[in-house]
Coordinates of C-alpha atoms in Angstrom, one line a residue:
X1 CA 29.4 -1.6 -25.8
X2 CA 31.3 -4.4 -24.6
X3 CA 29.1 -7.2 -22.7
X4 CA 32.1 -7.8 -20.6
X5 CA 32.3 -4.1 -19.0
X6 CA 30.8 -3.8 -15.3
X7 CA 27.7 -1.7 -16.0
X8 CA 25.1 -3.8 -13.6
X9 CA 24.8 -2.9 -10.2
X10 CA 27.3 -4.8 -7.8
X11 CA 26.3 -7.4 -5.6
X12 CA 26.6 -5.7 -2.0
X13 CA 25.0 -2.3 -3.6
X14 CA 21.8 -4.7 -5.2
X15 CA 21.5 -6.2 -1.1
X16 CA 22.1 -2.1 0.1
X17 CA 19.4 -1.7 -2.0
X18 CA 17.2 -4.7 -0.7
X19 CA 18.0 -3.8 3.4
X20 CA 16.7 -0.1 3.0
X21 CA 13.8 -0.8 1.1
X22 CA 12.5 -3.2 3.5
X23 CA 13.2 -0.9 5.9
X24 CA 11.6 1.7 3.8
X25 CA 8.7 -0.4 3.6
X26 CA 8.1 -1.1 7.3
X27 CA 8.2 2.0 8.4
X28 CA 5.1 2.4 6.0
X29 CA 3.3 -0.1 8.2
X30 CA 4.5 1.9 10.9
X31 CA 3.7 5.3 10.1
X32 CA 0.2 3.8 8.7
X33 CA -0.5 2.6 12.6
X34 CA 0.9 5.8 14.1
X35 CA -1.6 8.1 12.3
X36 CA -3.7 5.4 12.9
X37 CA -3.4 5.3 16.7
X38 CA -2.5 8.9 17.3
X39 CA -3.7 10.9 14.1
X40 CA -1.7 13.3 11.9
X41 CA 1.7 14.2 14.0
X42 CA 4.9 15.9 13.1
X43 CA 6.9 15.3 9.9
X44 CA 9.8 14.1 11.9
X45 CA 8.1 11.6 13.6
X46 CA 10.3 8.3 14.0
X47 CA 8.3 6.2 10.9
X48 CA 9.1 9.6 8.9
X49 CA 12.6 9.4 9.5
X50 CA 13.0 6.1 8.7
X51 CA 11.1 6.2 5.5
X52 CA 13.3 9.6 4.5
X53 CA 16.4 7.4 5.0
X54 CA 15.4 4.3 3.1
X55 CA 14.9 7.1 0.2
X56 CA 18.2 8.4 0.9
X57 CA 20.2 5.6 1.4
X58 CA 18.9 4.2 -2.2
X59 CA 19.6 7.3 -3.5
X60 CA 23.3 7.6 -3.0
X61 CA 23.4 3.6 -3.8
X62 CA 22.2 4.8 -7.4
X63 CA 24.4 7.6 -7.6
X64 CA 27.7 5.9 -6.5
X65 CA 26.4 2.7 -9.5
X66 CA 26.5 5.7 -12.0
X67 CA 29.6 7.5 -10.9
X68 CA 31.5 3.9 -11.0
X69 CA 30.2 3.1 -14.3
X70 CA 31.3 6.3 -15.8
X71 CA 34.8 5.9 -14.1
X72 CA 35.5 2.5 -15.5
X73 CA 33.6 2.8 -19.0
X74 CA 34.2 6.3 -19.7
X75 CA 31.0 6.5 -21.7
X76 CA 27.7 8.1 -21.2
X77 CA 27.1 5.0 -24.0
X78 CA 27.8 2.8 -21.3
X79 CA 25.2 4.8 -18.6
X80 CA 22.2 4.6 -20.4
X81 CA 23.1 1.4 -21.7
X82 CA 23.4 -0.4 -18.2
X83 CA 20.6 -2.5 -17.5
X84 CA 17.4 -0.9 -15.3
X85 CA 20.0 2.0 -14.2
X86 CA 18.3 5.1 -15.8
X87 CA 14.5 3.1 -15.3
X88 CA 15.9 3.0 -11.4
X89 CA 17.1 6.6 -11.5
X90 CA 13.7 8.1 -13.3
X91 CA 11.7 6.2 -10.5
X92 CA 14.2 7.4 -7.0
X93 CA 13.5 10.3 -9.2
X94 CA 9.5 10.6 -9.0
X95 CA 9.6 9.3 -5.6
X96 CA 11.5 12.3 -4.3
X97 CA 8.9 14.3 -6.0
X98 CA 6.2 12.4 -4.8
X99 CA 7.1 14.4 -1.5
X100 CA 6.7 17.9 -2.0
X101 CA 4.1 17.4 -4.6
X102 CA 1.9 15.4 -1.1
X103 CA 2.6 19.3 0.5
X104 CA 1.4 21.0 -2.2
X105 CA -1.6 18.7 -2.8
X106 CA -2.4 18.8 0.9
X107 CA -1.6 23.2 1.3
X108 CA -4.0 23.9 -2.0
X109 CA -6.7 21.3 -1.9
X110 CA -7.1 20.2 1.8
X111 CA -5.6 17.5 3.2
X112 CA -6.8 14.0 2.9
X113 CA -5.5 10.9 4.8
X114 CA -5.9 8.4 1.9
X115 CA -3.2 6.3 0.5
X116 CA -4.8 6.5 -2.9
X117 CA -4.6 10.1 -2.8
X118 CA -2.6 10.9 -6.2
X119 CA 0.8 11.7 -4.5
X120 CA 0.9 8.8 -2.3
X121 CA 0.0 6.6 -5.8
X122 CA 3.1 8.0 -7.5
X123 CA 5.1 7.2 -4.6
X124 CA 4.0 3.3 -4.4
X125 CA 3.7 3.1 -7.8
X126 CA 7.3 4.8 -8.3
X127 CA 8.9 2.5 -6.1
X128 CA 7.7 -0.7 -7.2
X129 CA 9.3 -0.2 -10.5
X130 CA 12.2 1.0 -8.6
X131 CA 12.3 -2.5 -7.1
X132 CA 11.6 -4.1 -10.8
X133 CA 14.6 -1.9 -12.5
X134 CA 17.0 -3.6 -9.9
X135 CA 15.4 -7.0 -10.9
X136 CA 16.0 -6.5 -14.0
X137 CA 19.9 -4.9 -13.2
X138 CA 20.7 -8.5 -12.0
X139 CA 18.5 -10.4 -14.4
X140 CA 22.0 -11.9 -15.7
X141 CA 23.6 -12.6 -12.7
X142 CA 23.8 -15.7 -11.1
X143 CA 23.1 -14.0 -7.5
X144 CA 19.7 -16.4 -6.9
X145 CA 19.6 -14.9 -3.1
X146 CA 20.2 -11.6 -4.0
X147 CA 16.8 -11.8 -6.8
X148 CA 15.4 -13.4 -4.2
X149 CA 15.6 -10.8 -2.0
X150 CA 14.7 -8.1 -4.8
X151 CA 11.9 -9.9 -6.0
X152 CA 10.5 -10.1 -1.6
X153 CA 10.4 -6.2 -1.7
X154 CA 9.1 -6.3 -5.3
X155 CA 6.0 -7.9 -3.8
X156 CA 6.0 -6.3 -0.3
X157 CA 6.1 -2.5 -3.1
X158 CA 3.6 -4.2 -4.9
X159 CA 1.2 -4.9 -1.4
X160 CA 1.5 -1.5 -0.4
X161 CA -1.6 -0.3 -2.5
X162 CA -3.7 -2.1 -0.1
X163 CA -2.1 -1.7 2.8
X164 CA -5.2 0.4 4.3
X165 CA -7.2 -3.0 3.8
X166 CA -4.6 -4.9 5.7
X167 CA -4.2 -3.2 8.9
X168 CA -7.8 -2.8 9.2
X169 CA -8.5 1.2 8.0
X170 CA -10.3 1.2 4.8
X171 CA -10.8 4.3 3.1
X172 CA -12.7 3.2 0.2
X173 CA -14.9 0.3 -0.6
X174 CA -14.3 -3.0 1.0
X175 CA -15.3 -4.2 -2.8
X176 CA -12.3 -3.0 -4.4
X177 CA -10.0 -4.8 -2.3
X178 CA -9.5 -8.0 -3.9
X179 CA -9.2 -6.4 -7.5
X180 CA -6.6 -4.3 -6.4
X181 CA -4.4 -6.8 -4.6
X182 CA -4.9 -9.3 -7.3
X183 CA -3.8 -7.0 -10.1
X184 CA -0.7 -5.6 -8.0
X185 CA 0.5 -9.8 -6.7
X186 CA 0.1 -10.6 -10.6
X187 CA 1.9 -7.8 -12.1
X188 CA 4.9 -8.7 -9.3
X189 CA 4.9 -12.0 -10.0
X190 CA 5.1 -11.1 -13.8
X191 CA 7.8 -9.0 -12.8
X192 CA 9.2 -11.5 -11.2
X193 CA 9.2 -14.6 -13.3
X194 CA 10.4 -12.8 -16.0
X195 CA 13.6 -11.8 -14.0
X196 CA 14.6 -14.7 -12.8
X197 CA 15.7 -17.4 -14.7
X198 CA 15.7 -20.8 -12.0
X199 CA 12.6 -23.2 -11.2
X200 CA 10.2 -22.0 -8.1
X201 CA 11.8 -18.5 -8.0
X202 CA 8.3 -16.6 -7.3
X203 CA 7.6 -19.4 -4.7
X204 CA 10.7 -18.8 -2.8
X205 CA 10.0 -14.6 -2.8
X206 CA 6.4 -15.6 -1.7
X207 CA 7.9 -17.5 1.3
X208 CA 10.9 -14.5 1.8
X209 CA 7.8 -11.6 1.9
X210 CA 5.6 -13.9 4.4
X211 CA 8.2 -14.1 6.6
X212 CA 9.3 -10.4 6.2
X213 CA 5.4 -9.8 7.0
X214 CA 5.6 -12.1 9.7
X215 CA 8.3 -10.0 11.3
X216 CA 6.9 -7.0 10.9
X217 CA 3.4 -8.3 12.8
X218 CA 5.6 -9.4 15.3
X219 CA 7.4 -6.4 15.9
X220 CA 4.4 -3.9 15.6
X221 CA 2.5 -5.9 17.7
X222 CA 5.1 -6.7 20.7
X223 CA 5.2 -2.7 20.3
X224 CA 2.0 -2.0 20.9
X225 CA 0.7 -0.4 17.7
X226 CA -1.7 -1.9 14.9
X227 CA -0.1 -4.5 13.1
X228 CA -1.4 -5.5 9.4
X229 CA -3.2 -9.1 8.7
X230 CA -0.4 -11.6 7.5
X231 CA -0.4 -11.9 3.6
X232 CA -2.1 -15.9 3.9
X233 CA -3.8 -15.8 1.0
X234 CA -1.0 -14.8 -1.4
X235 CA 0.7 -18.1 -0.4
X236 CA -2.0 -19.4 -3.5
X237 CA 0.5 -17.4 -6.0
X238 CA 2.8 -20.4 -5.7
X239 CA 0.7 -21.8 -8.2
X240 CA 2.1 -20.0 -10.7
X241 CA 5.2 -22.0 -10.4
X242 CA 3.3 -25.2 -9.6
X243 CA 1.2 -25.2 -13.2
X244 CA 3.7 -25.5 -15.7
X245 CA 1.4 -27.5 -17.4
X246 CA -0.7 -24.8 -17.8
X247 CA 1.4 -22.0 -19.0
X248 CA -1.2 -19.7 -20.4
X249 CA -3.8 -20.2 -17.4
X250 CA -1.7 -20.9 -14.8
X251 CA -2.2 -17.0 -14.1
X252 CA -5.8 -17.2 -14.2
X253 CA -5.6 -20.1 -11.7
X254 CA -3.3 -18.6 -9.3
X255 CA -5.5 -15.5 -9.1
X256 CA -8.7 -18.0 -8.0
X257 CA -6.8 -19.8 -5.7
X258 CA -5.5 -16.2 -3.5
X259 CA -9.0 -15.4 -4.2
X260 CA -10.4 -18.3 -2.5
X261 CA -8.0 -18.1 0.2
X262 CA -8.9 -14.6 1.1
X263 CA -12.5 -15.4 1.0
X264 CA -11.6 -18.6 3.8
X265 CA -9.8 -16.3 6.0
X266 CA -12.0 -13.6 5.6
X267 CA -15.0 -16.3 6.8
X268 CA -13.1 -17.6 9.7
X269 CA -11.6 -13.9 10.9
X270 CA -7.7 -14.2 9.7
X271 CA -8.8 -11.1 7.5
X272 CA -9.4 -7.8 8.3
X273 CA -11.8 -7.7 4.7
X274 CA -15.9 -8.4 5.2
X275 CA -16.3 -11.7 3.5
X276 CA -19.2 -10.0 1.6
X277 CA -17.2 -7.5 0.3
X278 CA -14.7 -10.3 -1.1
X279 CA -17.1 -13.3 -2.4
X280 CA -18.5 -11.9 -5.2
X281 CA -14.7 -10.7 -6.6
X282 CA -14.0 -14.7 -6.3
X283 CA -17.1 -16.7 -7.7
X284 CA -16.2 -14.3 -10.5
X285 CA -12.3 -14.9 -10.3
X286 CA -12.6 -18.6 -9.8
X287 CA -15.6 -19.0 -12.1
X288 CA -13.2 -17.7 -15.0
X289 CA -10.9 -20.1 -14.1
X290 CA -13.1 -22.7 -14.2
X291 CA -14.6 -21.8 -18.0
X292 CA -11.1 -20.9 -18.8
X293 CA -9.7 -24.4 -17.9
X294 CA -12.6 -26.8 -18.4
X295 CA -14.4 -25.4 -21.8
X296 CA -12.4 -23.0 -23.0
X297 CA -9.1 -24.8 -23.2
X298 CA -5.2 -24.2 -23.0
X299 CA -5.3 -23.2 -27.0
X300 CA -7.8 -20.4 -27.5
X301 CA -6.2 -17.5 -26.3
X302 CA -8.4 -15.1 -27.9
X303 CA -11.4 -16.6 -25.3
X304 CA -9.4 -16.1 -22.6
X305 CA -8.3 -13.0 -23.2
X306 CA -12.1 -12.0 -23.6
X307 CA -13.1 -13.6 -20.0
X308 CA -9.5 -11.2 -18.3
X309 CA -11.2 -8.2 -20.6
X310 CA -14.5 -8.5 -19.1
X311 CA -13.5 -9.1 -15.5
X312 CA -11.3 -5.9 -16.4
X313 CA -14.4 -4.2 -17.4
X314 CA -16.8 -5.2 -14.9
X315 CA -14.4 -3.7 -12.1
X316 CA -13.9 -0.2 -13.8
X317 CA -17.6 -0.7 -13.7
X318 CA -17.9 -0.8 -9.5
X319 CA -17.6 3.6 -8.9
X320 CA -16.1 3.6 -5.7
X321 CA -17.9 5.3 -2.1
X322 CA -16.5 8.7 -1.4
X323 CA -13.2 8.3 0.8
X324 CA -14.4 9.2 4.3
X325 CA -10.9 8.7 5.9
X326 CA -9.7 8.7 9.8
X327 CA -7.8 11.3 10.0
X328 CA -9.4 13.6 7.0
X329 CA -7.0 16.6 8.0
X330 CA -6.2 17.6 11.7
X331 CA -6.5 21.5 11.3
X332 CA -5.3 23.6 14.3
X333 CA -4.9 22.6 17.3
X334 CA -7.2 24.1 20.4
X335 CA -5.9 22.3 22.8
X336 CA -7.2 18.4 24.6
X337 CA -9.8 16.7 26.1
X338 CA -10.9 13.4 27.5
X339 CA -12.6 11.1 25.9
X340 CA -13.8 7.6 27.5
X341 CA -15.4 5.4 25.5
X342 CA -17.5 1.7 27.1
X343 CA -18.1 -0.6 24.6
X344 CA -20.7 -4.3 24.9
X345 CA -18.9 -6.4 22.6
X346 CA -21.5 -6.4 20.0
X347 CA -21.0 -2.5 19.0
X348 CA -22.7 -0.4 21.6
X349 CA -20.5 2.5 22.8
X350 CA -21.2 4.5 25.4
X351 CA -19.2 8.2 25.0
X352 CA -18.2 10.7 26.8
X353 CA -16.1 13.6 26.4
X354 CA -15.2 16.4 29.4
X355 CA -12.0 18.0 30.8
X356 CA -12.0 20.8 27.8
X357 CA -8.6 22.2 28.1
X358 CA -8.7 25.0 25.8
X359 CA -9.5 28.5 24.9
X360 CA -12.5 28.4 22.8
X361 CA -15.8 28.6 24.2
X362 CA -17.9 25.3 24.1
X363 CA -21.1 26.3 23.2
X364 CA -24.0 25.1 21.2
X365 CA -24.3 21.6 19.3
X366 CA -22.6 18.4 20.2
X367 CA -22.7 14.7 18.5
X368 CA -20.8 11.5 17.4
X369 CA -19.6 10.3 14.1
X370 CA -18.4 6.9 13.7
X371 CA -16.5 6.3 10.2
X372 CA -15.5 3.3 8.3
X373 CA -14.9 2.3 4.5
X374 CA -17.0 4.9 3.6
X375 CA -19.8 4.7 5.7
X376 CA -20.7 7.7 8.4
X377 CA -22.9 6.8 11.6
X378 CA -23.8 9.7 13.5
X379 CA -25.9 10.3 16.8
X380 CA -26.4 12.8 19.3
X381 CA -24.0 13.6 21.7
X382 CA -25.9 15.9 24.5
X383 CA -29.0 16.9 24.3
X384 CA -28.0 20.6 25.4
X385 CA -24.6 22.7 24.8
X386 CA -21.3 22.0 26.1
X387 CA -19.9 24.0 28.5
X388 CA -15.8 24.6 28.5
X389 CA -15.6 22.5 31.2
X390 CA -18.6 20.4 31.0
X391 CA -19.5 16.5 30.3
X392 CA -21.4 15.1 27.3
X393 CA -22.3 11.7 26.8
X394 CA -24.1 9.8 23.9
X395 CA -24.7 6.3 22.5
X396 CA -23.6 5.1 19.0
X397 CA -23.8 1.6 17.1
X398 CA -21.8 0.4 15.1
X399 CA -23.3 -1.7 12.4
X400 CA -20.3 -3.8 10.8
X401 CA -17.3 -5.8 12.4
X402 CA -13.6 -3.9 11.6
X403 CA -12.0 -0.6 13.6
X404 CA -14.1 2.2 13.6
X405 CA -13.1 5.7 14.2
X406 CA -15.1 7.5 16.6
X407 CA -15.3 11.4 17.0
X408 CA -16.9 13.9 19.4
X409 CA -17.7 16.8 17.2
X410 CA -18.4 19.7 19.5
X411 CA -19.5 23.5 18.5
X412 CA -17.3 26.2 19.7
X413 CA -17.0 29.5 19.6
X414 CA -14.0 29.0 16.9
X415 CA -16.0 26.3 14.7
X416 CA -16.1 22.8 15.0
X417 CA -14.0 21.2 16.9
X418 CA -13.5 17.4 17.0
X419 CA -11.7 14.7 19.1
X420 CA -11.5 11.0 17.7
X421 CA -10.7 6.9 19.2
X422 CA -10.0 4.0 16.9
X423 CA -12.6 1.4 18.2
X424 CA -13.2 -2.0 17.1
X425 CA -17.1 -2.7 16.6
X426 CA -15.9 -5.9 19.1
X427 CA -14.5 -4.2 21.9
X428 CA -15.1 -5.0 25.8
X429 CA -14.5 -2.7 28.2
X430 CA -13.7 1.3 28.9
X431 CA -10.7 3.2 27.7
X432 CA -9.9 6.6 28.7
X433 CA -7.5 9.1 26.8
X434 CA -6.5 12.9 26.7
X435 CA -6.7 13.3 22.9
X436 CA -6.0 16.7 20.5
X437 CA -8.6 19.0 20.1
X438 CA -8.4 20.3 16.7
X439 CA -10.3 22.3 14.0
X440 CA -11.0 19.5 11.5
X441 CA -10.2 20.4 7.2
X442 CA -13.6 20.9 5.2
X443 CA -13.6 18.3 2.7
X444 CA -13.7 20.4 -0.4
X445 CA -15.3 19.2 -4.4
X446 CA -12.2 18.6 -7.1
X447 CA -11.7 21.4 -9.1
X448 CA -10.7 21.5 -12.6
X449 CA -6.7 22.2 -11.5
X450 CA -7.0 19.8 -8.5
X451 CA -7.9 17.1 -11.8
X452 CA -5.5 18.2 -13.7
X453 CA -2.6 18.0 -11.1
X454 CA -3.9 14.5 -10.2
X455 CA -3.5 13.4 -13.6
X456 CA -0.2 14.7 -14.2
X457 CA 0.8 12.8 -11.1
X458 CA -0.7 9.4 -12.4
X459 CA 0.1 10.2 -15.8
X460 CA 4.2 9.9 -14.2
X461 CA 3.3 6.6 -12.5
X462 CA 2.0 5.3 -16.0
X463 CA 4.5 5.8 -17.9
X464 CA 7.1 4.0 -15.2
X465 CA 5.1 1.0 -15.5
X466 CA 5.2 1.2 -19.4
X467 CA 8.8 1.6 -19.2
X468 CA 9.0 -0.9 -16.7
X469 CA 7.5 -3.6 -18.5
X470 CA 9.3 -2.5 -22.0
X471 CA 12.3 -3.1 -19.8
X472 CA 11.3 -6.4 -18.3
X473 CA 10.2 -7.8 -21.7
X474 CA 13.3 -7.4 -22.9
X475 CA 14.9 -9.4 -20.6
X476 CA 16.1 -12.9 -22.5
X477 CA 13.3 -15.7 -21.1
X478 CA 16.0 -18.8 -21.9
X479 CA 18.7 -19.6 -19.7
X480 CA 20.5 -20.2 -23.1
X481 CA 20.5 -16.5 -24.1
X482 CA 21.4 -15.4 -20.6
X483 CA 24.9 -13.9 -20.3
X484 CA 26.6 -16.9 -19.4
X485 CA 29.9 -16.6 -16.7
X486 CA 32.0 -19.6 -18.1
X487 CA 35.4 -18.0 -15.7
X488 CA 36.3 -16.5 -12.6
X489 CA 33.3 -13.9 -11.1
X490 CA 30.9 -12.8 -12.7
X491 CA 31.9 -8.8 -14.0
X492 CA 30.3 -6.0 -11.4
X493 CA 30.9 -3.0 -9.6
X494 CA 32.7 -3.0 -6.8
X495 CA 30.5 -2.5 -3.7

């Protein structure tokens, strides 16, 4: 095939590409606080729609790179040639499925709330390498703003896997936070370096994410809905540009420095993580770094490689707590009532739920569960039954700083029915709301076919990533072997 033919992605398409996925992105932030603030809701809800049109939108931008490559080339040759296209397409490809496969999961297993539920995996996982395909579509270019802009969503893909963590909603284990979000920022950065072929590139995508982050917190906030923690502590993944010196540990280095930093905001409140959850991940992280640099040595790869194995090992190791999420599966619908919750400051919450509008019969037991990150307080919410249109009130503390979700679990003559708050353990005050009275999903045990179909789905999301890095591996590391533009523009696709 001849080098000279326009088979990468043109430059407006590649920024196409970067506006919708940062939209794309944000409305995952979004749709994370709705269901957050007002539980499961409609599939057209506005985040929805915005997230369906980001998928749409990059989509048809894939398509129309295709159909113009065919149309100038005339070559299939030439198709599955062009750089990240078909890596791109299989990844729009598995996020589309990602969709109905969420339906499916949710219609013949129960529904859970978790973004680590399989589905949800393959559709983070499937756009990140999305992301990383178009990195490496314009790894020869000499468009620095435009892989700057790639490389910001790479990372803001990337950050997604913790995004429950972030905006304060932990479904899991506080403990597998940092893990998680060091292994996704350094696989990104990888990404990213590799990509890119001019000094302080990952540095200036750090600084293009924060402030896309930045924006977002603003926006959510001035909005009135949850907004996620701002990404501080990645800022210590510049390093990786500031250690050339160190090119084999530099990675190693960085990691203990965003470790570090998470641990310092976590102390001081900047982070919605418990700093006990956090500190253990980073004497580890940063004690590596520290044997790694100090005795180890720059030249002994094999010893290095043994200390990344065995922090590898020791975190398969942690089995996470049970996901106890916030909105474990809104069932049908029976109608409102009130709930008004008085909180101390120091987790004490009075609660009281009345004003039954529905057409069950309240009868029977009544109490309070408050959830978070796996752990389940309950206490008593009347001593007697409920009436249809009676009061209850009970008492509950809450043990551990972070939002809480609170729910008034009442017996009726259809089942249980339940009503739920998001509380912080901090809060001041009374608040008062009509919320949905619904029939809450049983939380059901995996069965063999529920195993199966959630290893099929990661199985997809592995084999990206292979591809991904094959992919990115490939990409010439010298600016001498990059395709070099010596006259007039650079050869690309119109639009």
């Amino acid at each position: 095939m001849d080098p000279a033919l326009p088979t990468g992605v043109g430059r407006p398409s590649g920024w196409m590409i970067v506006g919708a996925s940062g939209l794309g992105l944000a409305s995952a932030y979004w749709d994370d606080s709705w269901h957050s603030t007002l539980g499961r809701d409609s599939a057209l809800i506005p985040p929805h729609l915005l997230l369906y049109a980001s998928i749409v939108a990059v989509g048809l931008i894939l398509g129309l790179w295709a159909v113009r490559i065919l149309r100038v080339t005339r070559s299939l040759n030439a198709l599955v040639r062009a750089p990240g296209l078909i890596l791109a397409a299989a990844s729009a490809t598995a996020t589309a499925i990602a969709a109905p496969a969420d339906a499916f999961w949710h219609s013949t297993f129960g529904r859970d709330a978790v973004l680590w539920s399989p589905p949800h995996l393959l559709s983070v996982i499937s756009t990140t390498v999305l992301l990383g395909a178009m990195l490496v579509s314009v790894s020869d270019r000499p468009w620095r703003q435009l892989q700057i802009g790639l490389s910001a969503v790479v990372l803001a893909a990337a950050q997604i896997l913790v995004m429950e963590y972030d905006t304060d909603v932990p479904q899991f284990s506080e403990k597998l936070y940092l893990p998680v979000a060091l292994l996704s920022l350094l696989s990104a950065g990888w990404v990213i370096i590799r990509t890119t072929g001019f000094p302080f590139a990952l540095t200036t995508a750090i600084v293009a994410y924060f402030l896309l982050r930045a924006a977002l917190t603003a926006g959510l906030t001035g909005a009135g809905w949850l907004a996620p923690d701002l990404p501080l502590a990645l800022l210590g993944l510049a390093a990786v540009d500031l250690l050339q010196s160190l090119p084999r540990l530099r990675w190693l280095v960085a990691a203990s420095i965003v470790a570090a930093l998470e641990s310092f905001l976590s102390a001081i409140g900047l982070s919605s993580v418990e700093i006990e959850s956090i500190l253990p991940w980073t004497m580890a992280v940063v004690g590596a770094a520290l044997v790694a640099v100090f005795v180890v040595g720059v030249r002994n790869r094999a010893v290095t490689a043994t200390i990344v194995l065995l922090l590898g090992l020791s975190f398969a190791l942690l089995t996470p707590e049970p996901a106890s999420a916030h909105d474990p599966g809104q069932g049908p619908s029976f109608g409102t009532a009130a709930l008004s919750v008085q909180g101390d400051g120091w987790g004490e919450l009075t609660v009281t739920v009345d004003d039954f509008r529905t057409t069950a019969t309240m009868a029977g037991r009544a109490w309070l569960v408050a959830r978070r990150a796996g752990q389940t307080i309950t206490a008593p919410l009347a001593a007697g039954s409920v009436s249809r249109s009676g009061r209850a009130t009970g008492r509950i503390s809450l043990p551990r700083p972070g939002l809480w979700f609170v729910y008034a679990d009442v017996s009726s003559s259809v089942g249980k029915l339940e009503v739920w708050l998001p509380i912080s353990q901090d809060f001041t005050g009374t608040i008062n709301q009509t919320r949905p009275l619904y029939q809450p999903t049983e939380t059901r045990e995996w069965s063999p076919p529920q195993y199966l179909f959630a290893v099929s789905l990661v199985a997809i999301g592995a084999v990206l990533v292979v591809w991904l890095i094959v992919c990115v591996r490939r990409v010439p590391t010298s600016g001498a072997t990059r395709r070099s533009y010596t006259s007039g523009p650079p050869p690309s696709l119109p639009g």
